[in-house]
């Protein structure tokens, strides 16, 4: 009997222990499965900032692939909510081009990797979805990644490795449904495209036995099938010899026409030129203008781009100016007769595979305003803002300051009424956040600091890094993330970029803003 009583006690004890163990596991399993708290949004508020944050580095350009970090959403009180861990090897995280956010704000495209990486698409405040393995060139801006005006589709060119070092850059054009992320259309050998709500126009380069582009074909995909509108060959005459195509840009115009700007180079003379064509299904390609240029079209500098405001009587395009590889002049074109005049002679800073000190061109969300930096041989940098709805208007101009000072960041407000710029000293020097009212051209200094070039803007809030220095100048500077209220200029620190103990920096980190999300 004693044995049975002991056995019963042991069984009872085991039952209790098993019950405790099950309860323990259920509790901790439920804790792990609890979703992370999501930022709350006030009606009409700025939204939350999507940031790239890394432990152990003071700034993005000082970060290494061994510290990939994560993407997180940040409230305007500094609360962080992680949305995605980044892959090992990530050393670059950027918005995909200057039009990374869909016009309705629903989607945001970003690139993460090194020279090669991954294109991601984020819907609302959800975790980004992986779209494609791409080269960084796919997100360079001004004619690369783009959403359709209604935001339902996007397109980009998947360049092969090394495309930025050849005579021309071409790859596979991919058109993707934004909601489902299904690829709707893909075609190879594409060097330029433009996407509208109904069509995608694109230019394909075909090569001879030596790899030179000796034919350019303009095609249109209407959502179900593609059609060829025109085929062009480069110049071939006794003075220049046989020339090669090296660059192109295409724009969908109201009605049934396209504008095509194509660049060619003649190896015998080293001479380069641009040609402007009007293209439609009825007449094919009609030459409307041409001119020689001093410089060359470089595949790593996007100097052949078109800009057009909806309903405007003129559009604009850029062409190399021969000063450096990524600077250009700007031309205005009358849509009626395609008459052309030059409105900026040289040194507009354009995107390149290397990061320039000055910001590259930005187009307002409504397509009306074009902002760019014009530099000079003396490193005098000027912000220029054109109204694309009326290119005959005198542009707004604003000097960065002394020679060597820069316009390091540009961002339009989401309502396209204001432009924010960081102007003044470069790197960690003193500078200012300046706001421009686009309708009047008036400007005002919103805040002063030592601002980094990672600027993100909402309706009434701007976030950016702000360099901090200790009294001991042997200690390294570190980058706080601050939010500036553009209505009253108040500044608040959202994220501290270092731990300081006894006057020494013992830990560093950064949070770099990419965009505001809602």
Coordinates of N, CA, C and O in Angstrom, one line a residue, residues 253-359:
X253 N 3.6 62.3 -74.5 CA 3.0 63.6 -74.6 C 1.4 63.5 -74.7 O 0.9 62.4 -75.1
X254 N 0.7 64.5 -74.4 CA -0.8 64.4 -74.5 C -1.1 64.1 -76.0 O -0.4 64.6 -76.9
X255 N -2.1 63.4 -76.2 CA -2.5 63.0 -77.6 C -1.8 61.6 -77.9 O -1.6 60.8 -77.1
X256 N -1.4 61.5 -79.1 CA -0.8 60.2 -79.6 C 0.7 60.3 -79.9 O 1.2 59.5 -80.6
X257 N 1.4 61.4 -79.4 CA 2.8 61.6 -79.7 C 3.7 61.3 -78.6 O 3.3 61.4 -77.4
X258 N 5.0 61.0 -78.9 CA 6.1 60.9 -78.0 C 7.1 61.9 -78.3 O 7.3 62.2 -79.5
X259 N 7.9 62.3 -77.4 CA 9.1 63.0 -77.7 C 10.3 62.1 -77.4 O 10.3 61.4 -76.4
X260 N 11.3 62.1 -78.3 CA 12.5 61.3 -78.1 C 13.7 62.2 -78.3 O 13.9 62.9 -79.2
X261 N 14.6 62.1 -77.2 CA 15.9 62.8 -77.3 C 16.9 61.6 -77.3 O 17.0 60.8 -76.4
X262 N 17.7 61.6 -78.4 CA 18.7 60.5 -78.5 C 20.1 61.1 -78.7 O 20.3 62.1 -79.4
X263 N 21.0 60.5 -78.1 CA 22.4 61.0 -78.1 C 23.3 60.0 -78.9 O 23.1 58.8 -78.9
X264 N 24.2 60.6 -79.7 CA 25.1 59.7 -80.5 C 26.5 60.3 -80.4 O 26.7 61.5 -80.2
X265 N 27.5 59.4 -80.6 CA 28.9 59.8 -80.6 C 29.5 59.2 -81.9 O 29.2 58.0 -82.3
X266 N 30.5 59.9 -82.4 CA 31.1 59.5 -83.7 C 32.6 59.2 -83.3 O 33.4 60.1 -83.1
X267 N 33.0 57.9 -83.3 CA 34.3 57.5 -82.9 C 35.4 58.2 -83.7 O 36.5 58.5 -83.2
X268 N 35.2 58.4 -85.0 CA 36.3 59.0 -85.8 C 36.7 60.4 -85.4 O 37.9 60.7 -85.3
X269 N 35.7 61.2 -85.0 CA 36.0 62.6 -84.6 C 35.9 62.8 -83.1 O 36.3 63.9 -82.7
X270 N 35.2 61.9 -82.4 CA 35.0 62.1 -81.0 C 33.8 63.1 -80.8 O 33.6 63.5 -79.6
X271 N 33.1 63.5 -81.8 CA 32.1 64.4 -81.7 C 30.8 63.8 -81.2 O 30.5 62.7 -81.6
X272 N 30.1 64.5 -80.3 CA 28.8 64.0 -79.8 C 27.7 65.0 -80.2 O 28.0 66.2 -80.4
X273 N 26.5 64.5 -80.3 CA 25.3 65.4 -80.6 C 24.0 64.8 -80.0 O 24.0 63.6 -79.6
X274 N 23.0 65.6 -80.0 CA 21.7 65.2 -79.6 C 20.7 65.5 -80.8 O 20.9 66.4 -81.5
X275 N 19.7 64.6 -80.9 CA 18.6 64.8 -81.8 C 17.3 64.7 -81.1 O 17.1 63.9 -80.2
X276 N 16.4 65.6 -81.5 CA 15.0 65.6 -80.9 C 14.1 65.2 -82.0 O 14.0 65.7 -83.1
X277 N 13.3 64.2 -81.7 CA 12.3 63.6 -82.6 C 10.9 63.7 -82.0 O 10.7 63.5 -80.8
X278 N 9.9 63.9 -82.8 CA 8.5 63.7 -82.5 C 8.2 62.3 -83.1 O 8.4 62.0 -84.3
X279 N 7.6 61.5 -82.3 CA 7.3 60.1 -82.7 C 5.8 59.8 -82.5 O 5.2 60.1 -81.5
X280 N 5.2 59.3 -83.6 CA 3.8 58.8 -83.4 C 3.5 57.6 -84.4 O 4.4 57.4 -85.3
X281 N 2.4 57.0 -84.2 CA 2.1 55.8 -85.1 C 1.9 56.1 -86.5 O 2.3 55.3 -87.4
X282 N 1.4 57.3 -86.8 CA 1.1 57.7 -88.2 C 2.3 58.0 -89.0 O 2.5 57.6 -90.1
X283 N 3.2 58.8 -88.4 CA 4.4 59.3 -89.1 C 5.7 58.7 -88.7 O 6.7 59.1 -89.3
X284 N 5.7 57.9 -87.7 CA 7.0 57.4 -87.3 C 7.8 58.4 -86.5 O 7.2 59.2 -85.8
X285 N 9.1 58.5 -86.8 CA 9.9 59.5 -86.1 C 10.3 60.7 -87.0 O 10.8 60.5 -88.1
X286 N 9.9 61.9 -86.6 CA 10.2 63.1 -87.4 C 11.2 63.9 -86.7 O 11.0 64.3 -85.5
X287 N 12.4 64.2 -87.3 CA 13.4 65.0 -86.7 C 13.0 66.4 -86.5 O 12.6 67.1 -87.5
X288 N 13.0 67.0 -85.3 CA 12.6 68.3 -85.0 C 13.7 69.3 -84.6 O 13.5 70.5 -84.6
X289 N 14.8 68.7 -84.2 CA 15.9 69.6 -83.8 C 17.2 68.7 -83.5 O 17.1 67.5 -83.2
X290 N 18.3 69.4 -83.6 CA 19.6 68.7 -83.3 C 20.7 69.7 -83.1 O 20.6 70.9 -83.5
X291 N 21.7 69.3 -82.4 CA 22.9 70.2 -82.1 C 24.0 69.3 -81.6 O 23.9 68.2 -81.1
X292 N 25.3 69.8 -81.9 CA 26.5 69.2 -81.4 C 26.7 69.6 -79.9 O 26.2 70.7 -79.5
X293 N 27.3 68.8 -79.2 CA 27.7 69.1 -77.8 C 29.2 68.9 -77.6 O 29.8 68.2 -78.3
X294 N 29.7 69.6 -76.5 CA 31.1 69.5 -76.3 C 31.5 68.2 -75.6 O 32.5 67.6 -75.9
X295 N 30.6 67.8 -74.7 CA 30.9 66.6 -73.9 C 30.4 65.3 -74.5 O 29.8 65.3 -75.6
X296 N 30.5 64.2 -73.7 CA 29.9 63.0 -74.1 C 28.8 62.5 -73.2 O 28.8 62.9 -72.0
X297 N 27.9 61.7 -73.7 CA 26.9 61.0 -72.8 C 27.6 59.9 -72.1 O 28.2 59.0 -72.7
X298 N 27.6 60.0 -70.7 CA 28.3 58.9 -69.9 C 27.2 58.0 -69.3 O 26.2 58.5 -68.8
X299 N 27.5 56.7 -69.3 CA 26.5 55.8 -68.8 C 26.3 55.9 -67.3 O 25.3 55.6 -66.8
X300 N 27.3 56.4 -66.6 CA 27.2 56.5 -65.1 C 26.8 57.9 -64.7 O 26.7 58.2 -63.5
X301 N 26.4 58.8 -65.6 CA 25.9 60.1 -65.3 C 24.6 60.3 -66.2 O 24.7 60.3 -67.4
X302 N 23.5 60.5 -65.5 CA 22.2 60.6 -66.2 C 22.0 62.0 -66.7 O 21.4 62.8 -66.0
X303 N 22.5 62.3 -67.9 CA 22.4 63.7 -68.4 C 21.5 63.8 -69.6 O 21.4 64.9 -70.2
X304 N 20.7 62.8 -69.9 CA 19.7 62.9 -70.9 C 18.3 62.5 -70.3 O 18.0 61.3 -70.2
X305 N 17.6 63.5 -69.9 CA 16.4 63.4 -69.2 C 15.4 64.4 -69.7 O 15.7 65.5 -70.1
X306 N 14.1 64.0 -69.7 CA 13.0 64.9 -70.0 C 12.1 65.2 -68.8 O 11.9 64.3 -68.0
X307 N 11.6 66.4 -68.8 CA 10.7 66.8 -67.7 C 9.5 67.5 -68.4 O 9.6 68.4 -69.2
X308 N 8.3 67.2 -67.9 CA 7.1 67.8 -68.5 C 6.0 67.9 -67.4 O 5.7 66.9 -66.7
X309 N 5.4 69.1 -67.3 CA 4.2 69.3 -66.4 C 2.9 68.9 -67.2 O 2.8 69.2 -68.4
X310 N 2.0 68.3 -66.5 CA 0.7 68.0 -67.1 C 0.0 69.2 -67.7 O -0.1 70.2 -67.1
X311 N -0.3 69.2 -69.0 CA -1.1 70.2 -69.7 C -0.3 71.4 -70.1 O -0.8 72.4 -70.6
X312 N 1.1 71.4 -69.8 CA 1.9 72.6 -70.2 C 2.1 72.7 -71.7 O 2.1 71.7 -72.4
X313 N 2.4 73.9 -72.1 CA 2.6 74.1 -73.6 C 4.1 73.8 -74.0 O 4.4 73.7 -75.1
X314 N 5.0 73.6 -73.0 CA 6.4 73.3 -73.2 C 6.8 72.1 -72.4 O 6.2 71.9 -71.3
X315 N 7.9 71.5 -72.8 CA 8.6 70.5 -71.9 C 10.0 70.8 -72.0 O 10.5 71.7 -72.7
X316 N 10.8 70.1 -71.2 CA 12.3 70.4 -71.1 C 13.1 69.1 -71.2 O 12.6 68.0 -70.9
X317 N 14.3 69.3 -71.6 CA 15.2 68.1 -71.6 C 16.6 68.6 -71.3 O 17.0 69.8 -71.5
X318 N 17.5 67.7 -70.9 CA 18.9 68.0 -70.6 C 19.8 67.3 -71.6 O 19.4 66.3 -72.1
X319 N 21.0 67.8 -71.7 CA 22.0 67.2 -72.6 C 23.4 67.6 -71.9 O 23.5 68.6 -71.3
X320 N 24.4 66.7 -72.1 CA 25.7 67.0 -71.5 C 26.3 68.3 -71.9 O 26.1 68.7 -73.0
X321 N 27.0 68.9 -71.0 CA 27.6 70.2 -71.3 C 29.1 70.1 -71.5 O 29.8 71.1 -71.8
X322 N 29.7 68.9 -71.3 CA 31.2 68.8 -71.5 C 32.1 69.3 -70.4 O 33.3 69.2 -70.5
X323 N 31.5 69.7 -69.3 CA 32.3 70.2 -68.1 C 32.8 69.0 -67.3 O 34.0 68.8 -67.2
X324 N 31.9 68.3 -66.7 CA 32.2 67.0 -66.1 C 31.2 66.0 -66.5 O 30.2 66.3 -67.2
X325 N 31.4 64.7 -66.1 CA 30.5 63.6 -66.7 C 29.1 63.7 -66.3 O 28.2 63.3 -67.0
X326 N 28.8 64.4 -65.1 CA 27.4 64.4 -64.7 C 26.8 65.8 -64.5 O 26.0 66.1 -63.7
X327 N 27.2 66.7 -65.4 CA 26.6 68.0 -65.5 C 26.0 68.2 -66.9 O 26.4 67.6 -67.9
X328 N 25.0 69.1 -67.0 CA 24.2 69.2 -68.2 C 23.6 70.6 -68.3 O 23.6 71.4 -67.4
X329 N 23.2 70.9 -69.6 CA 22.4 72.1 -69.9 C 21.0 71.7 -70.0 O 20.6 70.5 -70.1
X330 N 20.1 72.7 -70.0 CA 18.6 72.5 -70.0 C 18.0 73.2 -71.2 O 18.3 74.4 -71.5
X331 N 17.2 72.5 -71.9 CA 16.5 73.1 -73.1 C 15.0 73.0 -72.9 O 14.4 72.1 -72.4
X332 N 14.3 74.1 -73.5 CA 12.9 74.1 -73.5 C 12.3 73.9 -74.9 O 12.9 74.3 -75.8
X333 N 11.3 73.1 -75.0 CA 10.7 72.7 -76.3 C 9.2 73.1 -76.3 O 8.5 72.7 -75.4
X334 N 8.8 73.8 -77.3 CA 7.4 74.1 -77.6 C 6.7 72.9 -78.1 O 7.2 72.3 -79.1
X335 N 5.6 72.4 -77.5 CA 5.0 71.2 -77.9 C 4.3 71.3 -79.3 O 4.2 70.3 -80.0
X336 N 3.9 72.5 -79.6 CA 3.2 72.7 -80.9 C 4.1 72.4 -82.1 O 3.8 71.6 -83.0
X337 N 5.2 73.1 -82.2 CA 6.1 73.0 -83.4 C 7.5 72.4 -83.0 O 8.3 72.3 -83.9
X338 N 7.7 72.0 -81.8 CA 8.9 71.5 -81.3 C 10.1 72.4 -81.5 O 11.3 72.0 -81.5
X339 N 9.9 73.7 -81.5 CA 11.0 74.7 -81.5 C 11.7 74.6 -80.2 O 11.1 74.5 -79.1
X340 N 13.0 74.8 -80.2 CA 13.8 74.5 -79.1 C 14.7 75.7 -78.7 O 15.2 76.4 -79.6
X341 N 14.8 76.0 -77.5 CA 15.7 77.1 -77.0 C 16.4 76.6 -75.7 O 15.8 75.9 -74.9
X342 N 17.7 77.0 -75.5 CA 18.4 76.6 -74.4 C 18.2 77.7 -73.3 O 18.3 78.9 -73.5
X343 N 17.8 77.2 -72.1 CA 17.5 78.1 -71.0 C 18.5 78.0 -69.8 O 18.6 78.9 -69.0
X344 N 19.3 76.9 -69.7 CA 20.4 76.9 -68.8 C 21.6 76.3 -69.6 O 21.5 75.2 -70.2
X345 N 22.7 77.0 -69.7 CA 23.8 76.6 -70.6 C 24.6 75.5 -70.1 O 25.0 74.6 -70.8
X346 N 24.8 75.4 -68.7 CA 25.7 74.3 -68.3 C 25.7 74.1 -66.8 O 25.1 74.9 -66.0
X347 N 26.2 73.0 -66.4 CA 26.6 72.6 -65.0 C 25.4 72.5 -64.1 O 25.4 72.8 -62.9
X348 N 24.3 71.9 -64.6 CA 23.3 71.3 -63.7 C 23.8 70.0 -63.2 O 24.2 69.2 -64.0
X349 N 23.7 69.8 -61.9 CA 24.3 68.6 -61.3 C 23.2 67.5 -61.4 O 22.1 67.6 -60.9
X350 N 23.6 66.4 -62.2 CA 22.8 65.3 -62.5 C 23.2 64.1 -61.7 O 24.3 64.0 -61.2
X351 N 22.4 63.0 -61.6 CA 22.7 61.8 -60.8 C 23.9 61.1 -61.5 O 24.1 61.1 -62.7
X352 N 24.7 60.4 -60.6 CA 25.8 59.6 -61.1 C 25.9 58.5 -60.1 O 25.4 58.5 -59.0
X353 N 26.7 57.4 -60.5 CA 26.8 56.3 -59.6 C 27.6 56.7 -58.3 O 27.4 56.0 -57.3
X354 N 28.4 57.7 -58.3 CA 29.0 58.2 -57.1 C 28.1 59.3 -56.6 O 27.4 59.9 -57.3
X355 N 28.1 59.5 -55.2 CA 27.3 60.5 -54.6 C 27.9 61.9 -54.7 O 28.9 62.1 -54.1
X356 N 27.2 62.8 -55.4 CA 27.8 64.2 -55.5 C 27.6 64.9 -54.2 O 26.7 64.6 -53.4
X357 N 28.4 66.0 -54.0 CA 28.2 66.8 -52.8 C 26.9 67.6 -52.9 O 26.3 67.8 -51.8
X358 N 26.4 68.0 -54.1 CA 25.2 68.7 -54.2 C 24.0 67.7 -54.5 O 24.3 66.6 -55.1
X359 N 22.8 68.1 -54.2 CA 21.7 67.3 -54.4 C 21.4 67.2 -55.9 O 21.8 68.1 -56.7

